[in-house]
Structure formats: C-alpha cells, structure tokens
Amino acid sequence: MKNKPVLFTNMLVNMGIGLIMPITTLYIHRTLNKSLVTAGYVLFCFSGAMMIGNLIGGKLFDSWRQKPLMYVNGIGVVTALFLLGLFPQWPIYPVLITLYGLFLGGLNSAINGYIAFLQVQDPNIFNNGYWFASLGMGFATFMSGILFGISIRMVFFSSTVLFLLTTLLIRLSFKTIKKHPVTTNQGTTDNGSRHALGSILIICLVMVIIWICYEQWNSNVSVLIVAKHISVPKYSLLFTISTVEIILIQPFTTRLFKPSFKAEKMRIILGLISFALSYLAIINTGSYWRYVLGITLVTFGEMLALIAIPALLNRFADDRNRGTIQSVGSFAGSMGRALGPLFGGYFITAFDYSWTFLGMFIIHLLLIIPVFMLRMNKPK
C-alpha cells in the first residue's frame, strides 16, 4: 500500500474529529445546561466555520505553499482544542469550537488537495484513505464516551495530542508537491471550463442531498427509534455495525471497481440506489432488524458513492485547481451536514417520518439522471 504516512495522517485527523463530535450536543445540553436549540446553533456555527475553512484552505492550497498552509491550520486546531481543554465553559466554548471548525476545514482541504495530487500516481488512494478514516473514526467514537465519563478535558486534550501528531507527521513525511505546467488550447478552454463547472456543480448537488438525508441517521432517526420502544444502546449499536462493515467490506470494492471515469460514475449511481433503499427500509416499522438493514444499505452507499465522489471531482481538475475543486466538494458535504437536522426536522414536523423518508427515497433516484448524463470533456 502506497503513501502510508498520508493515510495514517488522514486517520489521525478523523480520530481527532471522532473524539469530539459525538459528545458535543450532550455536553452543551446536559453539562452546560443549554437548550437543544442552543446546541443546534453551536453546531451550525461549527459547520459554517468549517465550510469557510474548506473554501479558503482549498484556494490557498492552489495559490500558496502547501505545507505551510497545513502547519498554520494544524497549529490553529491544536491551539483551539488546547484552550477548550483549559476553559470548557460558557460562553467561550462556542467561540473556541467555531475556531476549531474554521481551522479544521482548512486542514481538511489541504490534506484532500494533497491526496488529489497523489491520486495521479496512486489511483486507489481515495479508497484506502476512506478505509483508514473509518478505522480511526470508529475507534475514536468508541473512546469518546469513555473519556467523557472521566472528564470533558480528557476529550479535548486527547484530541489536541492527535492533531499535534498530525502536524508533526506532515512536517516529517509530506513532500513538497511539484506542479506540472498546464497547457491549454485557447479554442477549447472556455467550452471545457463551462463543461467542467457544470459537472462539478452536479456532483456537489449530489453531495449536499446525500448528506442532508444521511444526517437523519445521526439526529431524527434516534428520536424515531426511541419512540418505537427500541433502546438507545441499540441505536448506538447501528453505527458500530456500520463501522465494522466498512472495515471488513470496503477493501473489496477496490477490486470490484477499477479506477476510471466510467467505474466512478457507476459507483455513484449504485450508491444513490443503496441510499434510496435505506430510507425505504425504515418506513413505518418498529422492527429493529429493519433499522439494521437500513444502516447496512447506508454503509454500502457510503462505500460506493462517497469514496467515488472526490476521485471523480479530481478528473475535472488539473494542477492549477486540484485543491480548490476538492474544497468545493468538502464544502458541499459540510453544507449538507449543517442543513440535514434543520431540513429533516422541518419535513418530519410538516409531513411525518414516513412521507419524509419516502421523499428521500424518490430524490435519490431522481439524482441518478444527472449523474448518468455526466461526460468527460474531450478537447478537439
């Protein structure tokens, strides 16, 4: 397996995220004694700052020096988390968690841009990166509850150490990227740019919709499950099942789908079908096995679509804009995660769970049409 230091760095970043995010709402609501609405606003500020960080980080990756950009954002994350460990009180908590989101977005965009350059020589790096990220996230979410039971400071200081190791690993193992000059035919540049922009917008729309719907599993499905007299530990077990499935099954997808535009497009289409069926599986049911089936279909959707999307985006990029294009994809994912609980809550309140999930089933199937029509621009 190539580029192990980069893959390990990606795992450390996701471990740092996985330690903090599962306990954020719980900490704000139960420990800081703030309402769930306030917790939602804090998470929205975090997601919004992360989106801004995504865009700024991607743009600077293409126009500035890559490793110093990673250092700045890595140090910013470490500083914000260290201060959170020292002062986990209101009102400084939401300020620091928002700063953490801003620098985390920049760091993620820089690392994704770096991986996009490496994909030219290592076609499977996005697949391998997702596997390492899932491994780190699964272990961190398990440890999060244990550390939180000891002290919230343990959570923040542990995450601080992980991001400090990330920054050191970038310093020691990442090589400076050598960009190759890009030559263009003036007669085809404008048409090619418009074609690429249209394709990128379609892919980003897919990302936004997928994550708006996916976030229901992290928010509103928990309320539904409890209402169906299924315990909270059984709900938490669903995500353990998902992580185990990714770790065991995802390496085989590399063998089934060879890196190519056609294969990546097919993966997104199959992923959309799998996501669609996951919402159909949990309509109007109180049976736990149907939720297990649903989360399994979601997991297959992840392994198919969410891994293929950054690789497909990279096919519309060149050495002038790889970081920017990857950051736009990250921005779309962050937007979907930010809007998911808000949109889900609105539609469930207006139409109930069954109609909301049926709508999600339909919209995923409709997204297949624009994805199927995606084409690579071939210069004359």
mmCIF file of C-alpha atoms in Angstrom:
data_model
loop_
_atom_site.group_PDB
_atom_site.id
_atom_site.type_symbol
_atom_site.label_atom_id
_atom_site.label_comp_id
_atom_site.label_asym_id
_atom_site.label_seq_id
_atom_site.Cartn_x
_atom_site.Cartn_y
_atom_site.Cartn_z
ATOM 1 C CA MET A 1 0.000 0.000 0.000
ATOM 2 C CA LYS A 2 1.459 3.331 -1.105
ATOM 3 C CA ASN A 3 1.616 6.637 0.790
ATOM 4 C CA LYS A 4 1.140 5.142 4.267
ATOM 5 C CA PRO A 5 2.174 8.337 6.155
ATOM 6 C CA VAL A 6 -0.528 10.308 4.310
ATOM 7 C CA LEU A 7 -3.128 7.616 5.043
ATOM 8 C CA PHE A 8 -2.105 7.496 8.695
ATOM 9 C CA THR A 9 -2.356 11.304 8.872
ATOM 10 C CA ASN A 10 -5.892 11.103 7.494
ATOM 11 C CA MET A 11 -6.716 8.532 10.167
ATOM 12 C CA LEU A 12 -5.375 10.771 12.963
ATOM 13 C CA VAL A 13 -7.485 13.713 11.744
ATOM 14 C CA ASN A 14 -10.628 11.580 11.781
ATOM 15 C CA MET A 15 -9.766 10.221 15.214
ATOM 16 C CA GLY A 16 -9.489 13.787 16.491
ATOM 17 C CA ILE A 17 -12.881 14.638 14.996
ATOM 18 C CA GLY A 18 -14.437 11.396 16.258
ATOM 19 C CA LEU A 19 -13.469 12.087 19.854
ATOM 20 C CA ILE A 20 -15.293 15.427 19.958
ATOM 21 C CA MET A 21 -18.381 15.346 17.756
ATOM 22 C CA PRO A 22 -20.379 12.505 19.419
ATOM 23 C CA ILE A 23 -20.427 14.261 22.804
ATOM 24 C CA THR A 24 -20.868 17.872 21.654
ATOM 25 C CA THR A 25 -24.669 18.083 21.935
ATOM 26 C CA LEU A 26 -24.650 16.011 25.122
ATOM 27 C CA TYR A 27 -22.061 18.298 26.738
ATOM 28 C CA ILE A 28 -23.815 21.547 25.763
ATOM 29 C CA HIS A 29 -27.256 20.303 26.840
ATOM 30 C CA ARG A 30 -26.547 18.287 29.979
ATOM 31 C CA THR A 31 -23.329 19.747 31.384
ATOM 32 C CA LEU A 32 -23.545 23.384 30.307
ATOM 33 C CA ASN A 33 -27.348 23.330 30.828
ATOM 34 C CA LYS A 34 -28.200 24.911 27.481
ATOM 35 C CA SER A 35 -31.231 24.043 25.360
ATOM 36 C CA LEU A 36 -31.117 21.687 22.384
ATOM 37 C CA VAL A 37 -31.870 24.713 20.190
ATOM 38 C CA THR A 38 -28.747 26.413 21.527
ATOM 39 C CA ALA A 39 -26.751 23.246 20.907
ATOM 40 C CA GLY A 40 -28.072 23.239 17.337
ATOM 41 C CA TYR A 41 -26.919 26.831 16.817
ATOM 42 C CA VAL A 42 -23.452 25.992 18.141
ATOM 43 C CA LEU A 43 -23.178 23.031 15.741
ATOM 44 C CA PHE A 44 -24.420 25.226 12.902
ATOM 45 C CA CYS A 45 -21.695 27.797 13.689
ATOM 46 C CA PHE A 46 -19.128 24.998 13.766
ATOM 47 C CA SER A 47 -20.307 23.653 10.385
ATOM 48 C CA GLY A 48 -20.457 27.156 8.881
ATOM 49 C CA ALA A 49 -16.908 27.939 10.028
ATOM 50 C CA MET A 50 -15.756 24.598 8.632
ATOM 51 C CA MET A 51 -17.308 25.429 5.238
ATOM 52 C CA ILE A 52 -15.471 28.780 5.178
ATOM 53 C CA GLY A 53 -12.266 26.972 6.145
ATOM 54 C CA ASN A 54 -12.833 24.466 3.327
ATOM 55 C CA LEU A 55 -13.038 27.184 0.687
ATOM 56 C CA ILE A 56 -10.171 29.316 1.998
ATOM 57 C CA GLY A 57 -7.958 26.267 2.508
ATOM 58 C CA GLY A 58 -8.602 24.925 -0.983
ATOM 59 C CA LYS A 59 -7.938 28.277 -2.642
ATOM 60 C CA LEU A 60 -4.713 28.837 -0.684
ATOM 61 C CA PHE A 61 -3.581 25.280 -1.444
ATOM 62 C CA ASP A 62 -3.558 26.139 -5.144
ATOM 63 C CA SER A 63 -2.165 29.659 -4.832
ATOM 64 C CA TRP A 64 0.226 29.395 -1.849
ATOM 65 C CA ARG A 65 2.686 26.900 -0.341
ATOM 66 C CA GLN A 66 1.029 23.621 0.655
ATOM 67 C CA LYS A 67 2.984 22.525 3.723
ATOM 68 C CA PRO A 68 2.993 25.940 5.484
ATOM 69 C CA LEU A 69 -0.789 26.026 4.907
ATOM 70 C CA MET A 70 -1.090 22.682 6.707
ATOM 71 C CA TYR A 71 1.132 23.923 9.545
ATOM 72 C CA VAL A 72 -0.958 27.074 10.054
ATOM 73 C CA ASN A 73 -4.232 25.159 10.159
ATOM 74 C CA GLY A 74 -2.790 22.318 12.223
ATOM 75 C CA ILE A 75 -1.430 24.742 14.827
ATOM 76 C CA GLY A 76 -4.762 26.595 14.787
ATOM 77 C CA VAL A 77 -6.651 23.362 15.537
ATOM 78 C CA VAL A 78 -4.202 22.387 18.295
ATOM 79 C CA THR A 79 -4.440 25.839 19.914
ATOM 80 C CA ALA A 80 -8.267 25.905 19.844
ATOM 81 C CA LEU A 81 -8.517 22.393 21.321
ATOM 82 C CA PHE A 82 -5.899 23.078 23.995
ATOM 83 C CA LEU A 83 -7.803 26.201 25.083
ATOM 84 C CA LEU A 84 -11.047 24.195 25.099
ATOM 85 C CA GLY A 85 -9.352 21.732 27.446
ATOM 86 C CA LEU A 86 -8.343 24.574 29.738
ATOM 87 C CA PHE A 87 -11.594 26.555 29.542
ATOM 88 C CA PRO A 88 -14.548 24.301 28.624
ATOM 89 C CA GLN A 89 -17.069 26.823 29.938
ATOM 90 C CA TRP A 90 -19.792 29.033 28.530
ATOM 91 C CA PRO A 91 -19.583 31.483 26.713
ATOM 92 C CA ILE A 92 -16.023 30.838 25.493
ATOM 93 C CA TYR A 93 -16.926 27.261 24.466
ATOM 94 C CA PRO A 94 -18.931 28.182 21.304
ATOM 95 C CA VAL A 95 -16.250 30.697 20.266
ATOM 96 C CA LEU A 96 -13.452 28.132 20.508
ATOM 97 C CA ILE A 97 -15.462 25.316 18.893
ATOM 98 C CA THR A 98 -16.185 27.662 15.961
ATOM 99 C CA LEU A 99 -12.465 28.498 15.620
ATOM 100 C CA TYR A 100 -11.740 24.779 15.751
ATOM 101 C CA GLY A 101 -14.183 24.281 12.842
ATOM 102 C CA LEU A 102 -12.548 27.055 10.800
ATOM 103 C CA PHE A 103 -9.016 25.647 11.096
ATOM 104 C CA LEU A 104 -10.261 22.046 10.740
ATOM 105 C CA GLY A 105 -11.921 22.964 7.437
ATOM 106 C CA GLY A 106 -8.666 24.488 6.184
ATOM 107 C CA LEU A 107 -6.627 21.475 7.294
ATOM 108 C CA ASN A 108 -9.049 19.027 5.688
ATOM 109 C CA SER A 109 -8.996 20.898 2.388
ATOM 110 C CA ALA A 110 -5.199 20.998 2.351
ATOM 111 C CA ILE A 111 -4.908 17.264 3.065
ATOM 112 C CA ASN A 112 -7.602 16.426 0.480
ATOM 113 C CA GLY A 113 -5.825 18.586 -2.077
ATOM 114 C CA TYR A 114 -2.558 16.798 -1.325
ATOM 115 C CA ILE A 115 -4.271 13.415 -1.734
ATOM 116 C CA ALA A 116 -5.752 14.604 -5.054
ATOM 117 C CA PHE A 117 -2.225 15.228 -6.383
ATOM 118 C CA LEU A 118 -1.077 11.806 -5.180
ATOM 119 C CA GLN A 119 -4.032 10.109 -6.909
ATOM 120 C CA VAL A 120 -2.382 10.703 -10.275
ATOM 121 C CA GLN A 121 0.275 8.122 -9.291
ATOM 122 C CA ASP A 122 -1.804 6.154 -6.746
ATOM 123 C CA PRO A 123 -5.327 5.616 -8.199
ATOM 124 C CA ASN A 124 -6.601 3.805 -5.081
ATOM 125 C CA ILE A 125 -5.562 6.436 -2.533
ATOM 126 C CA PHE A 126 -9.113 7.753 -2.012
ATOM 127 C CA ASN A 127 -10.337 4.198 -1.337
ATOM 128 C CA ASN A 128 -7.505 3.493 1.079
ATOM 129 C CA GLY A 129 -7.881 6.908 2.713
ATOM 130 C CA TYR A 130 -11.559 6.293 3.404
ATOM 131 C CA TRP A 131 -10.775 2.920 4.985
ATOM 132 C CA PHE A 132 -8.150 4.437 7.309
ATOM 133 C CA ALA A 133 -10.507 7.318 8.137
ATOM 134 C CA SER A 134 -13.313 4.883 9.021
ATOM 135 C CA LEU A 135 -10.970 2.850 11.200
ATOM 136 C CA GLY A 136 -9.889 5.967 13.102
ATOM 137 C CA MET A 137 -13.402 7.344 13.392
ATOM 138 C CA GLY A 138 -14.794 4.029 14.675
ATOM 139 C CA PHE A 139 -12.155 3.696 17.385
ATOM 140 C CA ALA A 140 -12.448 7.367 18.396
ATOM 141 C CA THR A 141 -16.239 7.346 18.722
ATOM 142 C CA PHE A 142 -15.910 4.293 20.973
ATOM 143 C CA MET A 143 -13.294 6.050 23.148
ATOM 144 C CA SER A 144 -15.225 9.326 23.200
ATOM 145 C CA GLY A 145 -17.837 8.102 25.681
ATOM 146 C CA ILE A 146 -15.207 6.548 27.924
ATOM 147 C CA LEU A 147 -13.082 9.726 28.065
ATOM 148 C CA PHE A 148 -16.168 11.901 28.523
ATOM 149 C CA GLY A 149 -17.119 9.760 31.512
ATOM 150 C CA ILE A 150 -13.771 10.694 33.085
ATOM 151 C CA SER A 151 -13.715 14.390 32.154
ATOM 152 C CA ILE A 152 -14.540 16.629 29.201
ATOM 153 C CA ARG A 153 -10.978 17.927 29.486
ATOM 154 C CA MET A 154 -9.699 14.428 28.694
ATOM 155 C CA VAL A 155 -11.632 14.521 25.421
ATOM 156 C CA PHE A 156 -10.186 17.861 24.331
ATOM 157 C CA PHE A 157 -6.618 17.173 25.471
ATOM 158 C CA SER A 158 -6.617 13.740 23.780
ATOM 159 C CA SER A 159 -7.812 15.330 20.549
ATOM 160 C CA THR A 160 -5.131 18.026 20.963
ATOM 161 C CA VAL A 161 -2.444 15.313 21.085
ATOM 162 C CA LEU A 162 -3.854 13.632 17.962
ATOM 163 C CA PHE A 163 -3.777 16.854 15.936
ATOM 164 C CA LEU A 164 -0.306 17.689 17.268
ATOM 165 C CA LEU A 165 0.875 14.288 15.997
ATOM 166 C CA THR A 166 -0.859 15.061 12.696
ATOM 167 C CA THR A 167 1.081 18.316 12.312
ATOM 168 C CA LEU A 168 4.383 16.630 13.187
ATOM 169 C CA LEU A 169 3.706 13.829 10.706
ATOM 170 C CA ILE A 170 3.018 16.386 7.976
ATOM 171 C CA ARG A 171 6.336 18.071 8.820
ATOM 172 C CA LEU A 172 8.308 14.811 8.716
ATOM 173 C CA SER A 173 6.627 12.771 5.977
ATOM 174 C CA PHE A 174 4.874 15.030 3.463
ATOM 175 C CA LYS A 175 6.925 16.012 0.436
ATOM 176 C CA THR A 176 6.591 19.325 -1.371
ATOM 177 C CA ILE A 177 4.354 18.939 -4.417
ATOM 178 C CA LYS A 178 5.833 19.739 -7.781
ATOM 179 C CA LYS A 179 3.131 21.107 -10.044
ATOM 180 C CA HIS A 180 3.346 20.420 -13.743
ATOM 181 C CA PRO A 181 2.640 23.274 -16.162
ATOM 182 C CA VAL A 182 -0.795 23.047 -17.762
ATOM 183 C CA THR A 183 -1.080 23.771 -21.459
ATOM 184 C CA THR A 184 -4.475 24.643 -22.909
ATOM 185 C CA ASN A 185 -5.863 25.079 -26.384
ATOM 186 C CA GLN A 186 -7.398 28.566 -26.463
ATOM 187 C CA GLY A 187 -10.177 27.392 -28.769
ATOM 188 C CA THR A 188 -11.437 24.795 -26.319
ATOM 189 C CA THR A 189 -10.654 26.411 -22.966
ATOM 190 C CA ASP A 190 -13.974 28.227 -22.484
ATOM 191 C CA ASN A 191 -16.141 25.271 -23.513
ATOM 192 C CA GLY A 192 -14.063 22.904 -21.393
ATOM 193 C CA SER A 193 -14.279 25.183 -18.354
ATOM 194 C CA ARG A 194 -18.059 25.521 -18.661
ATOM 195 C CA HIS A 195 -18.448 21.782 -19.098
ATOM 196 C CA ALA A 196 -16.247 21.047 -16.067
ATOM 197 C CA LEU A 197 -18.069 23.630 -13.937
ATOM 198 C CA GLY A 198 -21.460 22.128 -14.808
ATOM 199 C CA SER A 199 -20.239 18.623 -13.959
ATOM 200 C CA ILE A 200 -18.706 19.778 -10.662
ATOM 201 C CA LEU A 201 -21.968 21.510 -9.679
ATOM 202 C CA ILE A 202 -23.948 18.315 -10.376
ATOM 203 C CA ILE A 203 -21.563 16.247 -8.256
ATOM 204 C CA CYS A 204 -21.702 18.808 -5.432
ATOM 205 C CA LEU A 205 -25.517 18.812 -5.558
ATOM 206 C CA VAL A 206 -25.392 15.039 -5.125
ATOM 207 C CA MET A 207 -23.116 15.510 -2.100
ATOM 208 C CA VAL A 208 -25.437 18.061 -0.494
ATOM 209 C CA ILE A 209 -28.528 15.853 -0.906
ATOM 210 C CA ILE A 210 -26.763 12.693 0.281
ATOM 211 C CA TRP A 211 -25.562 14.401 3.472
ATOM 212 C CA ILE A 212 -28.854 16.182 4.199
ATOM 213 C CA CYS A 213 -30.531 12.781 4.166
ATOM 214 C CA TYR A 214 -27.654 10.907 5.842
ATOM 215 C CA GLU A 215 -27.773 13.301 8.809
ATOM 216 C CA GLN A 216 -31.225 11.963 9.676
ATOM 217 C CA TRP A 217 -29.487 8.829 10.958
ATOM 218 C CA ASN A 218 -27.424 10.999 13.328
ATOM 219 C CA SER A 219 -30.367 13.074 14.531
ATOM 220 C CA ASN A 220 -34.038 12.337 13.825
ATOM 221 C CA VAL A 221 -33.795 8.552 13.465
ATOM 222 C CA SER A 222 -32.689 8.373 17.114
ATOM 223 C CA VAL A 223 -35.960 10.027 18.177
ATOM 224 C CA LEU A 224 -37.948 7.665 15.950
ATOM 225 C CA ILE A 225 -36.222 4.560 17.305
ATOM 226 C CA VAL A 226 -36.838 5.540 20.925
ATOM 227 C CA ALA A 227 -40.491 6.256 20.063
ATOM 228 C CA LYS A 228 -40.700 2.697 18.673
ATOM 229 C CA HIS A 229 -39.531 1.386 22.100
ATOM 230 C CA ILE A 230 -36.052 0.448 20.882
ATOM 231 C CA SER A 231 -33.302 1.303 23.379
ATOM 232 C CA VAL A 232 -30.637 3.979 22.947
ATOM 233 C CA PRO A 233 -27.794 1.380 23.199
ATOM 234 C CA LYS A 234 -29.370 -0.477 20.271
ATOM 235 C CA TYR A 235 -29.445 2.776 18.310
ATOM 236 C CA SER A 236 -25.731 3.354 19.076
ATOM 237 C CA LEU A 237 -25.001 -0.222 18.004
ATOM 238 C CA LEU A 238 -26.144 0.650 14.482
ATOM 239 C CA PHE A 239 -23.059 2.855 13.984
ATOM 240 C CA THR A 240 -20.774 0.147 15.365
ATOM 241 C CA ILE A 241 -22.292 -2.234 12.810
ATOM 242 C CA SER A 242 -21.699 0.354 10.071
ATOM 243 C CA THR A 243 -18.032 0.845 11.036
ATOM 244 C CA VAL A 244 -17.361 -2.904 11.146
ATOM 245 C CA GLU A 245 -18.993 -3.335 7.728
ATOM 246 C CA ILE A 246 -16.799 -0.596 6.227
ATOM 247 C CA ILE A 247 -13.607 -2.054 7.700
ATOM 248 C CA LEU A 248 -14.417 -5.595 6.515
ATOM 249 C CA ILE A 249 -16.034 -4.949 3.140
ATOM 250 C CA GLN A 250 -14.645 -1.699 1.757
ATOM 251 C CA PRO A 251 -11.210 -3.102 0.684
ATOM 252 C CA PHE A 252 -13.028 -5.431 -1.729
ATOM 253 C CA THR A 253 -14.609 -2.514 -3.587
ATOM 254 C CA THR A 254 -11.142 -1.601 -4.846
ATOM 255 C CA ARG A 255 -11.003 -4.934 -6.650
ATOM 256 C CA LEU A 256 -14.549 -4.700 -7.996
ATOM 257 C CA PHE A 257 -14.214 -1.174 -9.408
ATOM 258 C CA LYS A 258 -11.007 -0.268 -11.193
ATOM 259 C CA PRO A 259 -10.138 3.469 -11.227
ATOM 260 C CA SER A 260 -11.814 5.012 -14.281
ATOM 261 C CA PHE A 261 -14.373 7.710 -15.039
ATOM 262 C CA LYS A 262 -16.977 5.122 -16.043
ATOM 263 C CA ALA A 263 -16.450 2.996 -12.923
ATOM 264 C CA GLU A 264 -16.577 6.003 -10.584
ATOM 265 C CA LYS A 265 -19.787 7.248 -12.190
ATOM 266 C CA MET A 266 -21.309 3.767 -11.834
ATOM 267 C CA ARG A 267 -20.289 3.659 -8.170
ATOM 268 C CA ILE A 268 -22.128 6.916 -7.505
ATOM 269 C CA ILE A 269 -25.258 5.610 -9.268
ATOM 270 C CA LEU A 270 -25.205 2.329 -7.317
ATOM 271 C CA GLY A 271 -24.528 4.285 -4.120
ATOM 272 C CA LEU A 272 -27.566 6.500 -4.746
ATOM 273 C CA ILE A 273 -29.725 3.392 -5.226
ATOM 274 C CA SER A 274 -28.397 1.931 -1.970
ATOM 275 C CA PHE A 275 -29.028 5.187 -0.079
ATOM 276 C CA ALA A 276 -32.549 5.360 -1.543
ATOM 277 C CA LEU A 277 -33.396 1.810 -0.449
ATOM 278 C CA SER A 278 -32.108 2.523 3.085
ATOM 279 C CA TYR A 279 -34.887 5.068 3.655
ATOM 280 C CA LEU A 280 -37.482 2.781 2.110
ATOM 281 C CA ALA A 281 -36.404 0.028 4.537
ATOM 282 C CA ILE A 282 -37.279 2.015 7.680
ATOM 283 C CA ILE A 283 -40.648 3.440 6.633
ATOM 284 C CA ASN A 284 -43.371 2.687 9.189
ATOM 285 C CA THR A 285 -41.529 -0.029 11.107
ATOM 286 C CA GLY A 286 -40.852 -0.882 14.720
ATOM 287 C CA SER A 287 -38.670 -3.894 13.896
ATOM 288 C CA TYR A 288 -35.014 -3.465 14.847
ATOM 289 C CA TRP A 289 -33.791 -5.695 12.005
ATOM 290 C CA ARG A 290 -35.239 -3.188 9.509
ATOM 291 C CA TYR A 291 -33.034 -0.453 11.025
ATOM 292 C CA VAL A 292 -30.036 -2.792 10.797
ATOM 293 C CA LEU A 293 -30.911 -3.347 7.135
ATOM 294 C CA GLY A 294 -31.270 0.410 6.673
ATOM 295 C CA ILE A 295 -27.873 1.281 8.180
ATOM 296 C CA THR A 296 -26.269 -1.525 6.142
ATOM 297 C CA LEU A 297 -27.685 -0.034 2.935
ATOM 298 C CA VAL A 298 -26.436 3.397 4.053
ATOM 299 C CA THR A 299 -22.992 1.880 4.624
ATOM 300 C CA PHE A 300 -22.933 0.399 1.116
ATOM 301 C CA GLY A 301 -23.983 3.798 -0.206
ATOM 302 C CA GLU A 302 -21.027 5.338 1.638
ATOM 303 C CA MET A 303 -18.547 2.807 0.297
ATOM 304 C CA LEU A 304 -19.810 3.241 -3.258
ATOM 305 C CA ALA A 305 -20.715 6.918 -3.675
ATOM 306 C CA LEU A 306 -18.865 8.927 -1.037
ATOM 307 C CA ILE A 307 -15.493 7.403 -1.894
ATOM 308 C CA ALA A 308 -16.016 7.798 -5.647
ATOM 309 C CA ILE A 309 -17.042 11.483 -5.494
ATOM 310 C CA PRO A 310 -13.613 13.026 -4.631
ATOM 311 C CA ALA A 311 -11.958 10.766 -7.222
ATOM 312 C CA LEU A 312 -14.487 11.814 -9.864
ATOM 313 C CA LEU A 313 -14.094 15.504 -8.955
ATOM 314 C CA ASN A 314 -10.345 15.123 -9.404
ATOM 315 C CA ARG A 315 -10.906 14.096 -13.037
ATOM 316 C CA PHE A 316 -12.233 17.604 -13.772
ATOM 317 C CA ALA A 317 -9.165 19.221 -12.166
ATOM 318 C CA ASP A 318 -5.614 19.980 -13.227
ATOM 319 C CA ASP A 319 -2.535 21.056 -11.277
ATOM 320 C CA ARG A 320 -3.809 24.637 -11.093
ATOM 321 C CA ASN A 321 -7.017 23.886 -9.190
ATOM 322 C CA ARG A 322 -6.990 20.442 -7.530
ATOM 323 C CA GLY A 323 -7.145 21.891 -4.026
ATOM 324 C CA THR A 324 -9.923 24.315 -4.917
ATOM 325 C CA ILE A 325 -12.098 21.642 -6.533
ATOM 326 C CA GLN A 326 -11.630 19.240 -3.614
ATOM 327 C CA SER A 327 -12.509 22.065 -1.211
ATOM 328 C CA VAL A 328 -15.747 22.725 -3.115
ATOM 329 C CA GLY A 329 -16.650 19.049 -2.655
ATOM 330 C CA SER A 330 -15.855 19.289 1.064
ATOM 331 C CA PHE A 331 -17.916 22.491 1.253
ATOM 332 C CA ALA A 332 -20.896 20.670 -0.276
ATOM 333 C CA GLY A 333 -20.580 17.853 2.263
ATOM 334 C CA SER A 334 -20.329 20.303 5.167
ATOM 335 C CA MET A 335 -23.362 22.219 3.890
ATOM 336 C CA GLY A 336 -25.404 19.016 3.735
ATOM 337 C CA ARG A 337 -24.378 18.068 7.273
ATOM 338 C CA ALA A 338 -25.286 21.552 8.535
ATOM 339 C CA LEU A 339 -28.688 21.635 6.818
ATOM 340 C CA GLY A 340 -29.611 17.981 7.465
ATOM 341 C CA PRO A 341 -31.049 18.228 11.005
ATOM 342 C CA LEU A 342 -32.806 21.528 10.159
ATOM 343 C CA PHE A 343 -34.459 20.271 6.966
ATOM 344 C CA GLY A 344 -35.220 16.880 8.469
ATOM 345 C CA GLY A 345 -36.902 18.403 11.494
ATOM 346 C CA TYR A 346 -38.991 20.704 9.299
ATOM 347 C CA PHE A 347 -40.223 17.992 6.915
ATOM 348 C CA ILE A 348 -40.864 15.446 9.680
ATOM 349 C CA THR A 349 -42.919 18.029 11.571
ATOM 350 C CA ALA A 350 -44.858 19.000 8.433
ATOM 351 C CA PHE A 351 -45.338 15.570 6.824
ATOM 352 C CA ASP A 352 -44.297 12.895 9.424
ATOM 353 C CA TYR A 353 -41.447 10.351 9.216
ATOM 354 C CA SER A 354 -42.938 8.045 6.583
ATOM 355 C CA TRP A 355 -43.567 10.758 3.971
ATOM 356 C CA THR A 356 -40.157 12.325 4.674
ATOM 357 C CA PHE A 357 -38.326 9.022 4.142
ATOM 358 C CA LEU A 358 -40.393 8.319 1.012
ATOM 359 C CA GLY A 359 -39.368 11.743 -0.313
ATOM 360 C CA MET A 360 -35.717 10.920 0.368
ATOM 361 C CA PHE A 361 -36.116 7.626 -1.491
ATOM 362 C CA ILE A 362 -37.523 9.441 -4.529
ATOM 363 C CA ILE A 363 -34.986 12.296 -4.594
ATOM 364 C CA HIS A 364 -32.039 9.870 -4.515
ATOM 365 C CA LEU A 365 -33.461 8.031 -7.529
ATOM 366 C CA LEU A 366 -34.013 11.323 -9.380
ATOM 367 C CA LEU A 367 -30.359 12.278 -8.812
ATOM 368 C CA ILE A 368 -29.324 9.255 -10.880
ATOM 369 C CA ILE A 369 -30.449 11.044 -14.065
ATOM 370 C CA PRO A 370 -27.949 13.967 -13.989
ATOM 371 C CA VAL A 371 -25.169 11.654 -12.756
ATOM 372 C CA PHE A 372 -25.824 9.222 -15.610
ATOM 373 C CA MET A 373 -25.503 12.109 -18.083
ATOM 374 C CA LEU A 374 -22.060 13.205 -16.802
ATOM 375 C CA ARG A 375 -19.420 13.124 -19.514
ATOM 376 C CA MET A 376 -15.724 13.904 -19.588
ATOM 377 C CA ASN A 377 -14.891 16.793 -21.909
ATOM 378 C CA LYS A 378 -12.616 15.698 -24.729
ATOM 379 C CA PRO A 379 -10.651 18.530 -26.326
ATOM 380 C CA LYS A 380 -10.615 18.539 -30.107
#
